[in-house]
PDB file of C-alpha atoms in Angstrom:
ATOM      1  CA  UNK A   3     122.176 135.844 110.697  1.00 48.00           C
ATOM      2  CA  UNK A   4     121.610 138.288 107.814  1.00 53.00           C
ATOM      3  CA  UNK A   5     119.663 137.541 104.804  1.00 58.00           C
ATOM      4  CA  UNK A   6     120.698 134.760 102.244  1.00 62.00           C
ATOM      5  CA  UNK A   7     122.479 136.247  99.576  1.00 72.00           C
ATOM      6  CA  UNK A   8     120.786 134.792  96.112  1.00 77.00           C
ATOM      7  CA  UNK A   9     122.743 133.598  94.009  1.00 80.00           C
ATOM      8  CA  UNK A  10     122.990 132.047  90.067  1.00 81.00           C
ATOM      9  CA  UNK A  11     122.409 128.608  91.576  1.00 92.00           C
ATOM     10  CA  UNK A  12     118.375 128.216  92.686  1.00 94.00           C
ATOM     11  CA  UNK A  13     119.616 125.033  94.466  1.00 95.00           C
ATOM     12  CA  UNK A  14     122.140 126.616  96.328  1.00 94.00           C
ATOM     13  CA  UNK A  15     119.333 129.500  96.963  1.00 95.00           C
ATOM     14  CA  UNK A  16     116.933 127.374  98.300  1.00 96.00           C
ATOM     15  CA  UNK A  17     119.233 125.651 100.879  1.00 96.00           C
ATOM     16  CA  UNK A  18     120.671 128.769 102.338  1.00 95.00           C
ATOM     17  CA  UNK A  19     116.493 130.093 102.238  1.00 95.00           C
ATOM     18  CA  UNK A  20     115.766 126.958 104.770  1.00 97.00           C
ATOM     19  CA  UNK A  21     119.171 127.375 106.545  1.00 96.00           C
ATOM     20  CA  UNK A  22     117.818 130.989 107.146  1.00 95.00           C
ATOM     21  CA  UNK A  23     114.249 129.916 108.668  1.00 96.00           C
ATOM     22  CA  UNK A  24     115.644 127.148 110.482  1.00 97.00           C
ATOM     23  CA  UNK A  25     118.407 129.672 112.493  1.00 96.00           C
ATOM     24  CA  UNK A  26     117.745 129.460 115.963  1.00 95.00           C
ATOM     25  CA  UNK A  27     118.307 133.175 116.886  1.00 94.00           C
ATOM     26  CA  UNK A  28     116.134 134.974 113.792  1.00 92.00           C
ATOM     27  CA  UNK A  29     114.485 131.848 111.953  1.00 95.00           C
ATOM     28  CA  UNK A  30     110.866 131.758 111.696  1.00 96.00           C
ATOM     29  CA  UNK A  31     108.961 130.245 114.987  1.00 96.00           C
ATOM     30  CA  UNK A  32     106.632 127.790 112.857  1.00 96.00           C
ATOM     31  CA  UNK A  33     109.190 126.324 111.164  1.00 97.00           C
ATOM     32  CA  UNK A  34     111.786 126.083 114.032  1.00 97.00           C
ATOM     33  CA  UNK A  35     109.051 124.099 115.940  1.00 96.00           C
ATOM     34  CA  UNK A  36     109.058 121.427 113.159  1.00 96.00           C
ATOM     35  CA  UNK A  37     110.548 117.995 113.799  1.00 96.00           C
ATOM     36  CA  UNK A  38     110.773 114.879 110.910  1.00 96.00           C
ATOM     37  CA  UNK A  39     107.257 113.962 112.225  1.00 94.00           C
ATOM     38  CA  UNK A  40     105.110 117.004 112.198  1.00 95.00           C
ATOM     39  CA  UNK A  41     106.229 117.623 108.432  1.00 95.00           C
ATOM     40  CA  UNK A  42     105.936 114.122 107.031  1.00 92.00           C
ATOM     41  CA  UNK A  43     102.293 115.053 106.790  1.00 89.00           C
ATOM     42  CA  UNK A  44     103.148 117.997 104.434  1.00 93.00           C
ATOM     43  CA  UNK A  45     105.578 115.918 102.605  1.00 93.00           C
ATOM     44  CA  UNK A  46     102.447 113.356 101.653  1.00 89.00           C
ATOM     45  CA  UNK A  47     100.508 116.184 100.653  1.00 90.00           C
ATOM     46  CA  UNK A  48     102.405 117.931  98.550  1.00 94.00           C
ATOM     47  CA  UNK A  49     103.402 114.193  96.891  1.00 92.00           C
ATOM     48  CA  UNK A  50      99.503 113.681  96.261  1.00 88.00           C
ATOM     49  CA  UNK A  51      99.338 117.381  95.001  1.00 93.00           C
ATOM     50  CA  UNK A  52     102.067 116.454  92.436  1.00 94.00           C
ATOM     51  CA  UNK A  53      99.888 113.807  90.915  1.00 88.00           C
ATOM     52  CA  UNK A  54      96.627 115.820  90.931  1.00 87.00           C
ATOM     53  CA  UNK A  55      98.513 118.506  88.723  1.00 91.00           C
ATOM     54  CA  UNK A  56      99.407 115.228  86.162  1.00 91.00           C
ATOM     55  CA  UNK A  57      95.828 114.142  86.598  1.00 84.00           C
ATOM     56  CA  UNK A  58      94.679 117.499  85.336  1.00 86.00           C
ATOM     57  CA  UNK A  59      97.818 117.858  82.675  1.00 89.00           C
ATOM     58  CA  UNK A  60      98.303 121.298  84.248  1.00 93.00           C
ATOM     59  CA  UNK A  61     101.914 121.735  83.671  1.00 96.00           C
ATOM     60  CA  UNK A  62     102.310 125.348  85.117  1.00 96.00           C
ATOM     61  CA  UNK A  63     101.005 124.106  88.502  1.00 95.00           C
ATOM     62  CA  UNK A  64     103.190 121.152  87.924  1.00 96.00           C
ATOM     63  CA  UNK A  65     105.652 123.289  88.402  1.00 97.00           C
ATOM     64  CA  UNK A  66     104.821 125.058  91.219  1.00 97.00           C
ATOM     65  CA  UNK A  67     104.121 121.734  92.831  1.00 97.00           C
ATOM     66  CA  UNK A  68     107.707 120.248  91.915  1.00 97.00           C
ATOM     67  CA  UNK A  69     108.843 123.153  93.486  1.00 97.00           C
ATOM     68  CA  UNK A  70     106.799 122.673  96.634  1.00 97.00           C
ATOM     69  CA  UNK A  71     107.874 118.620  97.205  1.00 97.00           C
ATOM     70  CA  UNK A  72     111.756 119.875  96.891  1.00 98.00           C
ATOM     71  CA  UNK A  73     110.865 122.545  99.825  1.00 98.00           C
ATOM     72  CA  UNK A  74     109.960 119.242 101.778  1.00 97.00           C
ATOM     73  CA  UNK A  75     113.111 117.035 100.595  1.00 98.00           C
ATOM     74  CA  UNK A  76     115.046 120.083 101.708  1.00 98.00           C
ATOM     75  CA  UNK A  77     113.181 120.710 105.045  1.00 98.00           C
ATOM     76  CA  UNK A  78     113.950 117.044 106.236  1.00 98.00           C
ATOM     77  CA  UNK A  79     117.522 117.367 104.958  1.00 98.00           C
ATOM     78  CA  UNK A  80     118.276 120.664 107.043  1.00 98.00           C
ATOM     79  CA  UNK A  81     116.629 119.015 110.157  1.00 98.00           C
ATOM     80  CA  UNK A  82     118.629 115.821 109.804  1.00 98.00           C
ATOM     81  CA  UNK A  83     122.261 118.271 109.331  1.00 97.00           C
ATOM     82  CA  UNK A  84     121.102 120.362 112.892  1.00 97.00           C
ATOM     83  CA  UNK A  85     121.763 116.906 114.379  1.00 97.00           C
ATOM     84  CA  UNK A  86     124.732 116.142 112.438  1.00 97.00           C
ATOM     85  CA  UNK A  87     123.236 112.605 110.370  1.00 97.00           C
ATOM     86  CA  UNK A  88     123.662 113.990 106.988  1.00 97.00           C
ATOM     87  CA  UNK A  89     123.291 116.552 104.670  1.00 97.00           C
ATOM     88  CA  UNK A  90     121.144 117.441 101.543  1.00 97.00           C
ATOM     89  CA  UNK A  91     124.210 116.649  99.340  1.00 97.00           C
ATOM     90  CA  UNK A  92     124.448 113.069 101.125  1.00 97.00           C
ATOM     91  CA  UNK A  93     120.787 112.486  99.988  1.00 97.00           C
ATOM     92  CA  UNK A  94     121.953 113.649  96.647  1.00 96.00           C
ATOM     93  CA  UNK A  95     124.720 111.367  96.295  1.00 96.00           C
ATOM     94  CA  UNK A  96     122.939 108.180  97.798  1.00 94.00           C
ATOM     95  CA  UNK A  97     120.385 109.068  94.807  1.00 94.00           C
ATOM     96  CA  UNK A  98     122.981 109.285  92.255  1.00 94.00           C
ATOM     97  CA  UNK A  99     124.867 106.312  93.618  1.00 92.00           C
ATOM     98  CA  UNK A 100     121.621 104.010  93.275  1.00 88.00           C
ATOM     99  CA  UNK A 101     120.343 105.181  90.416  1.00 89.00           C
ATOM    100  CA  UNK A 102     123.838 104.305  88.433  1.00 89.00           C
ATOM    101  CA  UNK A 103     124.051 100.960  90.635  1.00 85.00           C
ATOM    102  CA  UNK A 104     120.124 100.393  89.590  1.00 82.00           C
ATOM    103  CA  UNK A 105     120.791 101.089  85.636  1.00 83.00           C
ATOM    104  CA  UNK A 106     123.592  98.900  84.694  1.00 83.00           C
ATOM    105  CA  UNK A 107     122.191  98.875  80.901  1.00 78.00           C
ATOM    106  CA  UNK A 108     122.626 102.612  80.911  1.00 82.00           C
ATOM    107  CA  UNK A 109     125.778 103.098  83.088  1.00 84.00           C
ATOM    108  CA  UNK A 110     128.194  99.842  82.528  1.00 77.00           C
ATOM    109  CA  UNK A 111     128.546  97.675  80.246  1.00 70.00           C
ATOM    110  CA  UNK A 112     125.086  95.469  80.060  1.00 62.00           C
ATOM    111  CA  UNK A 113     122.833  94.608  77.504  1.00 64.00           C
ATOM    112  CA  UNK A 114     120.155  96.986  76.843  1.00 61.00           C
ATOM    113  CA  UNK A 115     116.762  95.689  78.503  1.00 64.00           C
ATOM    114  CA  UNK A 116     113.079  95.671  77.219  1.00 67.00           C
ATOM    115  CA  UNK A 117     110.844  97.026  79.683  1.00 63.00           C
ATOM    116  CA  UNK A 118     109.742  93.728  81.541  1.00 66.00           C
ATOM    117  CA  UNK A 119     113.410  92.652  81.454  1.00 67.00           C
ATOM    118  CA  UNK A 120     114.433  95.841  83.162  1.00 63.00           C
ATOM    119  CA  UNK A 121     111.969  95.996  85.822  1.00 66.00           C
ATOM    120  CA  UNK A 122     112.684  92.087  86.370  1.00 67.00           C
ATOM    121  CA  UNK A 123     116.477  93.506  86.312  1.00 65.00           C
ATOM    122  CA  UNK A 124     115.378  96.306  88.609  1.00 61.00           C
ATOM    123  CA  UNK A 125     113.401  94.086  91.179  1.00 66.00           C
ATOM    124  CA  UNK A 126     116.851  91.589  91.580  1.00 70.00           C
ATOM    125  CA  UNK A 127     119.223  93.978  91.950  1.00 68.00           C
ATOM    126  CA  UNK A 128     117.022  95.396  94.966  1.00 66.00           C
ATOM    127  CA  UNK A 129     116.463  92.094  96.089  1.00 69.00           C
ATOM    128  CA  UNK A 130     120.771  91.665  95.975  1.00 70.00           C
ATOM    129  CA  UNK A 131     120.797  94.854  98.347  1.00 68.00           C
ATOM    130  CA  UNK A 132     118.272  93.788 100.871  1.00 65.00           C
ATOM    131  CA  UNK A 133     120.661  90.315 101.083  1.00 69.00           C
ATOM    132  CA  UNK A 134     123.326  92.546 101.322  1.00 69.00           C
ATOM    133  CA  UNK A 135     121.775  94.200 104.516  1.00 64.00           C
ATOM    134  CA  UNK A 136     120.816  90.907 106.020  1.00 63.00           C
ATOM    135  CA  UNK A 137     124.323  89.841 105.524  1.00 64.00           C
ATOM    136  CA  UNK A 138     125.801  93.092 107.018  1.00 63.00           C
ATOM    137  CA  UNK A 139     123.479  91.880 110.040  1.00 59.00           C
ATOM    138  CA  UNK A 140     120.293  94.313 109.420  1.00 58.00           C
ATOM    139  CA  UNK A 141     117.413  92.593 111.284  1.00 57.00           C
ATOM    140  CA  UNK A 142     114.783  94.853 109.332  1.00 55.00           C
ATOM    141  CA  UNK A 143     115.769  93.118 106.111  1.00 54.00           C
ATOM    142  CA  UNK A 144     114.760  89.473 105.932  1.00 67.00           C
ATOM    143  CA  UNK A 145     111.708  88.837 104.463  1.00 78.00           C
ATOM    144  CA  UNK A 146     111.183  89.383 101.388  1.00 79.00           C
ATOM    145  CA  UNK A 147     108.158  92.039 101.786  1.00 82.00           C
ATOM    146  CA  UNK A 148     110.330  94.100 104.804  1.00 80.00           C
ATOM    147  CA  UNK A 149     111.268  97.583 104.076  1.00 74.00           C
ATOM    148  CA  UNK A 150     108.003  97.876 102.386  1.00 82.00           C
ATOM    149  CA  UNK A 151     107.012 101.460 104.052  1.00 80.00           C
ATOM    150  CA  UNK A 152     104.225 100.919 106.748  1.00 83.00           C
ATOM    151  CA  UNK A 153     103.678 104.931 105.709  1.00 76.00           C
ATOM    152  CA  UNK A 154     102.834 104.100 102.332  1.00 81.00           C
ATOM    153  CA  UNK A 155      98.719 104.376 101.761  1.00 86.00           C
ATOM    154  CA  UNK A 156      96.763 100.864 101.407  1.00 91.00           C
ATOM    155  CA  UNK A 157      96.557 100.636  97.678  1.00 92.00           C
ATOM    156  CA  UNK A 158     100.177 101.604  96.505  1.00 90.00           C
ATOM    157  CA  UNK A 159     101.444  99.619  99.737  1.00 92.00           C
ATOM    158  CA  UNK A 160      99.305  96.400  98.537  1.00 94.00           C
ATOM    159  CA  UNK A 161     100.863  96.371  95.237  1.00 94.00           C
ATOM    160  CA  UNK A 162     104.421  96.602  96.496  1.00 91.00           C
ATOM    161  CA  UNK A 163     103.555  93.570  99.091  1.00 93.00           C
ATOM    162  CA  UNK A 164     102.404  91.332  96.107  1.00 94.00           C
ATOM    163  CA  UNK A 165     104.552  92.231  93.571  1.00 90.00           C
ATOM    164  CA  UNK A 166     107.713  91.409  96.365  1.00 88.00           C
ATOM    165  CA  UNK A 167     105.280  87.955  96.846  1.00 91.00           C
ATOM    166  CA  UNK A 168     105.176  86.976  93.281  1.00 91.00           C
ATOM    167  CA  UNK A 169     108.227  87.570  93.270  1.00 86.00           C
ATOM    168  CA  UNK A 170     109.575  84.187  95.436  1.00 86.00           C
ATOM    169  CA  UNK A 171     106.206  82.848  93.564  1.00 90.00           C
ATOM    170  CA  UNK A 172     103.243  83.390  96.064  1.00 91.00           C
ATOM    171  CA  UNK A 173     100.838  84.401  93.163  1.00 93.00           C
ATOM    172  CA  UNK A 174      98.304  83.501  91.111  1.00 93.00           C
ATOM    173  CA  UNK A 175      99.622  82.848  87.355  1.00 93.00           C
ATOM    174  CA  UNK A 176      97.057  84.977  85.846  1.00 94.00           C
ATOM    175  CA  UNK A 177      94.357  87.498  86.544  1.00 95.00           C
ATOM    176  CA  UNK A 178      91.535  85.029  86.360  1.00 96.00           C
ATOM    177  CA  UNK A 179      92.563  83.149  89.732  1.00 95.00           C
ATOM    178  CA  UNK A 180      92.263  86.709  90.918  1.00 96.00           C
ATOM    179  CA  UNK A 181      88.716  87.727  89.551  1.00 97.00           C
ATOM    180  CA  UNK A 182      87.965  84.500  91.352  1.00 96.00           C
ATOM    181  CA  UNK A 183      89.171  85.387  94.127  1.00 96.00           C
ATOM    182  CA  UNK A 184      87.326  88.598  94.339  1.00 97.00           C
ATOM    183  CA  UNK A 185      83.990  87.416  93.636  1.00 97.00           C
ATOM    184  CA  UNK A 186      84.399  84.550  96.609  1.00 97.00           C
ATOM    185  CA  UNK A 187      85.796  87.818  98.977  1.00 96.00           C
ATOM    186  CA  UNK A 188      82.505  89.644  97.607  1.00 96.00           C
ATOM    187  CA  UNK A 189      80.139  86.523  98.821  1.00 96.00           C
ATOM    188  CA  UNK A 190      81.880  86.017 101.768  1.00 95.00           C
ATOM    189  CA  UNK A 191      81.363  89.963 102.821  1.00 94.00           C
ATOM    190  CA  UNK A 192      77.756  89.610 101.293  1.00 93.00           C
ATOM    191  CA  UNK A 193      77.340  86.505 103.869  1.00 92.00           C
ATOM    192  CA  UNK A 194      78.522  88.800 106.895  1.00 92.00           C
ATOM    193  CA  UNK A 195      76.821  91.641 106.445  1.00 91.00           C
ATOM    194  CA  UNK A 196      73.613  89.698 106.260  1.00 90.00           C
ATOM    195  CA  UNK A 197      74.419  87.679 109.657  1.00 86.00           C
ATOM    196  CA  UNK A 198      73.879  91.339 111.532  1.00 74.00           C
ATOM    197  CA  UNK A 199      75.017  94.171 111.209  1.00 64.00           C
ATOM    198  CA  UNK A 200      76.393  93.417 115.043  1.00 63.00           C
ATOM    199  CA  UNK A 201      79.944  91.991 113.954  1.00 84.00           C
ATOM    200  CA  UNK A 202      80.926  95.083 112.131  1.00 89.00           C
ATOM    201  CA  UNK A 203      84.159  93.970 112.730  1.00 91.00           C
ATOM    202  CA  UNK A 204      83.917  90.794 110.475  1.00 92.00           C
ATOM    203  CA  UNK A 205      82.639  93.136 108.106  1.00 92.00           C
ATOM    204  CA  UNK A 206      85.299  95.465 108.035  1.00 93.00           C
ATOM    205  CA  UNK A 207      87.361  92.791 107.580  1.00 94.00           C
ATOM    206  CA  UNK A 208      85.734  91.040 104.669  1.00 95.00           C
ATOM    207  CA  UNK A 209      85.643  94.350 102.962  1.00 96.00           C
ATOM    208  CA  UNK A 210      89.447  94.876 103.330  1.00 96.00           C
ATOM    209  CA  UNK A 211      90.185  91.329 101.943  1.00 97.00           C
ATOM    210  CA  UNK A 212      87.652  92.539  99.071  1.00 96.00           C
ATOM    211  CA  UNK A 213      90.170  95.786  98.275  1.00 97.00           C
ATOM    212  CA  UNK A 214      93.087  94.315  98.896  1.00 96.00           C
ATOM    213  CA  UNK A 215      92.199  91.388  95.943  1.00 96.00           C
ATOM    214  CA  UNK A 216      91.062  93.910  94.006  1.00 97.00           C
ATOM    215  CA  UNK A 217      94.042  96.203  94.316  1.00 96.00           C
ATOM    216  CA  UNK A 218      95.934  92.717  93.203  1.00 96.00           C
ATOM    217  CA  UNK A 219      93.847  92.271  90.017  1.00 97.00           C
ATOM    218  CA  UNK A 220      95.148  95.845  88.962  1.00 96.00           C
ATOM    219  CA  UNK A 221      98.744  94.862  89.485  1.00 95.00           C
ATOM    220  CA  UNK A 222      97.873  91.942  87.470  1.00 96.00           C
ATOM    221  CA  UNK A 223      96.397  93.945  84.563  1.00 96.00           C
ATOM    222  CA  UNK A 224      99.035  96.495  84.981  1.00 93.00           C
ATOM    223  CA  UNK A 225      96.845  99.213  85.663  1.00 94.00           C
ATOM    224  CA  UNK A 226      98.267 101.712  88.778  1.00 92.00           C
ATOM    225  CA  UNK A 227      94.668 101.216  91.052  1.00 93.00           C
ATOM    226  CA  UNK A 228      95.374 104.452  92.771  1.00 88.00           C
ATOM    227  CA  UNK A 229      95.108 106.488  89.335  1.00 87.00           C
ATOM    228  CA  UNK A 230      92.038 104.477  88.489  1.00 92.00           C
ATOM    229  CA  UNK A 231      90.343 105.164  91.343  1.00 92.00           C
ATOM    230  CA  UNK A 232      91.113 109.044  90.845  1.00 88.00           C
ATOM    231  CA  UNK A 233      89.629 108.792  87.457  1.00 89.00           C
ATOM    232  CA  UNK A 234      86.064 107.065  88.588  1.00 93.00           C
ATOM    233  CA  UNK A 235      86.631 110.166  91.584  1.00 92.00           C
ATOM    234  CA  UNK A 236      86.651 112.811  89.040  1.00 90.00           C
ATOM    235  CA  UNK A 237      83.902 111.510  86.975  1.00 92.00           C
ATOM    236  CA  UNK A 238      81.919 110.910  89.789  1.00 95.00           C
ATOM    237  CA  UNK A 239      82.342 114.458  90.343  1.00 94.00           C
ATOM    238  CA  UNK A 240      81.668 115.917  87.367  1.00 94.00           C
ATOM    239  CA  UNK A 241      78.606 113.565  87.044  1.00 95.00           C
ATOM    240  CA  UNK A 242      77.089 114.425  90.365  1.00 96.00           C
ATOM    241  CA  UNK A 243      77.611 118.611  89.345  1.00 96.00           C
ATOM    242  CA  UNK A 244      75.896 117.662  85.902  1.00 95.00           C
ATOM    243  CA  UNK A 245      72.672 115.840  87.554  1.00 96.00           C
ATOM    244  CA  UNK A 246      72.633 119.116  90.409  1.00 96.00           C
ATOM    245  CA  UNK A 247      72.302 121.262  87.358  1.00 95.00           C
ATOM    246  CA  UNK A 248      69.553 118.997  85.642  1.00 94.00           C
ATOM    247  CA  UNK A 249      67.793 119.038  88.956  1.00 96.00           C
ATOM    248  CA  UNK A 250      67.900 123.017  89.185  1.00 96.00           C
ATOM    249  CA  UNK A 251      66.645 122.992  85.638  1.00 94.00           C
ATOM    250  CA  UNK A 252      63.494 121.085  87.041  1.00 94.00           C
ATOM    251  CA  UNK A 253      63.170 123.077  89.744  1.00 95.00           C
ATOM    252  CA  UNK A 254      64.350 120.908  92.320  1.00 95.00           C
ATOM    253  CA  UNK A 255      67.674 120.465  94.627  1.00 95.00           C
ATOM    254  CA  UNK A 256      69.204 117.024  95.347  1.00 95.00           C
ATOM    255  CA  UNK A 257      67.728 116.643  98.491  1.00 95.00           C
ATOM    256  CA  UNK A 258      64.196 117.570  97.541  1.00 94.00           C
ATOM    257  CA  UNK A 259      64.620 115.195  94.718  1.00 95.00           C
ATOM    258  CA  UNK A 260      62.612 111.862  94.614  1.00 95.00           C
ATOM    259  CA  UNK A 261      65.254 108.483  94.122  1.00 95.00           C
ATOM    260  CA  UNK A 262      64.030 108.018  90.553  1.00 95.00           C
ATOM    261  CA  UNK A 263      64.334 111.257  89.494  1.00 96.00           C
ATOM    262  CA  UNK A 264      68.196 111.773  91.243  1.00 96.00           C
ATOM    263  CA  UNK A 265      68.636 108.328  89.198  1.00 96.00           C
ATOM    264  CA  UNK A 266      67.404 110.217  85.524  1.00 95.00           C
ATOM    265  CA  UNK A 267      69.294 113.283  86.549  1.00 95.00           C
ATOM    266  CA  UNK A 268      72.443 110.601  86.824  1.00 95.00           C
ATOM    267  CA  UNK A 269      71.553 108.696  83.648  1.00 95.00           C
ATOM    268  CA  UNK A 270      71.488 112.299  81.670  1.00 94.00           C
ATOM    269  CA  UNK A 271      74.491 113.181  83.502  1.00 94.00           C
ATOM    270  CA  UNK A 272      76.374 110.296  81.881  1.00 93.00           C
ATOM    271  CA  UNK A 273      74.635 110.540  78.742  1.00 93.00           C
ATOM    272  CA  UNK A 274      76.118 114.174  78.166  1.00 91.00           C
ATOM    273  CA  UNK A 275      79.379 113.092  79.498  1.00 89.00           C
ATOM    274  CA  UNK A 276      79.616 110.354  76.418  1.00 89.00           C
ATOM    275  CA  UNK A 277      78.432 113.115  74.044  1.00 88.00           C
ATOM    276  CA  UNK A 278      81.331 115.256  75.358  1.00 86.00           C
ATOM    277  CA  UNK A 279      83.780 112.039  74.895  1.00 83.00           C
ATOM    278  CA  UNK A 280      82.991 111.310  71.512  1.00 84.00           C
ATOM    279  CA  UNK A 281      83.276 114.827  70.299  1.00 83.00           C
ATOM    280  CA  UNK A 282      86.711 114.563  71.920  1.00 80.00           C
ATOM    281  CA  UNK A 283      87.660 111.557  70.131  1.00 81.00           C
ATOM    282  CA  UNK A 284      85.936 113.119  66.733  1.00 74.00           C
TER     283      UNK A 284
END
């Protein structure tokens, strides 16, 4: 097969560039030894690379990044074509279709929305195609927390389970039935950890109900828990730099350090990141 011939269309490009890796006489061996499995990995990444280049506000490698989680839409689209289940223009067009089906406010004639009415709007009509599934005699669809992807990490995954449970009305009417919540999961884990460290399963346990009512309290206070915890990850790693450096100023390395002095290389740490805040917000 001889070399893609690029055209005006990058689209077009980059589908006849993964056509050409993927050909089974001159492809390239690494990538013809890929199946839907062994790149779902990469796809993740390259999803969680996406939003560390928004985390940072670092538009050129935004770009770049973009660029790298279409390689992976593209990848899986090429693989599913070799076996003849569809093609990168049927993912297209399912988009397209749902999107316009999804945005009736936009693309027919309904009323235009405010932003809790549309994603009230949004939720039912997905709810109306999961019924439609059940009624077309699709066993994965009847509950209303199935096709909830098992693949999804814990935090994202726990918000879509509640918010489909609050849904039908399994929910707490506001974020102080929550709080409570967490502080009796907090005792409770508390109580097993000091009845031995032996039943580190119990423990486990109580710290997962712990997270998971805590990931609920940020759906309840509309706040996405997986960008808040990158946020207290980045400070925490720009604080723990700063109180290295104070310690090298003493003299002394982190491990050499005494526990009250690593705690007033911390507390100086977070002192100059305030300074640095408020000359921001000056």
């Amino acid at each position: 097969m001889a070399d893609p011939e690029l055209t005006h269309d990058p689209m077009q490009d980059l589908l006849s560039i993964m056509a050409r890796l993927r050909d089974p006489q001159s492809g390239c061996p690494w990538d013809l030894q890929q199946d839907f499995r062994s790149i779902a990995p990469y796809t993740i990444e390259e999803a969680y690379e996406v939003a560390d280049a928004i985390e940072r506000g670092n538009l050129n490698e935004l770009r770049d990044e973009l660029g790298d989680l279409l390689l992976q839409v593209v990848f899986h689209a090429r693989m599913a074509e070799e076996q003849g289940a569809f093609t990168f223009s049927d993912v297209a067009a399912a988009i397209n279709d749902k999107m316009i089906r999804r945005h009736p406010h936009v693309f027919a004639t309904a009323s235009m929305p405010g932003v809790d009415e549309q994603t009230r709007h949004w939720e039912d009509i997905k709810a109306e195609e999961r019924a439609a599934k059940r009624a077309d005699g699709d066993a994965t669809a009847a509950s209303a927390i199935d096709d909830v992807s098992a693949a999804l990490p814990g935090l994202p995954r726990t918000i879509k389970l509640t918010r489909r449970a609050a849904r039908v009305g399994f929910d707490w009417p506001s974020p102080h039935g929550v709080f409570d919540k967490i502080r009796e999961e907090l005792a409770e884990l508390e109580e097993a950890w000091d009845q031995g460290e032996g039943d580190q399963a119990r423990v486990e346990a109580e710290l997962g109900d712990m997270l998971f009512a805590t990931a609920n309290l940020a759906r309840h206070l509309r706040i996405d828990p997986e960008s808040a915890l990158r946020g207290t990850i980045r400070r925490f790693e720009e604080r723990f730099r700063e109180a290295e450096k104070v310690l090298a100023g003493r003299g002394l390395t982190m491990e050499d350090a005494s526990f009250e002095q690593r705690e007033a290389a911390w507390e100086s740490a977070k002192r100059k990141e305030r300074a640095r805040q408020q000359e921001a917000d000056a």
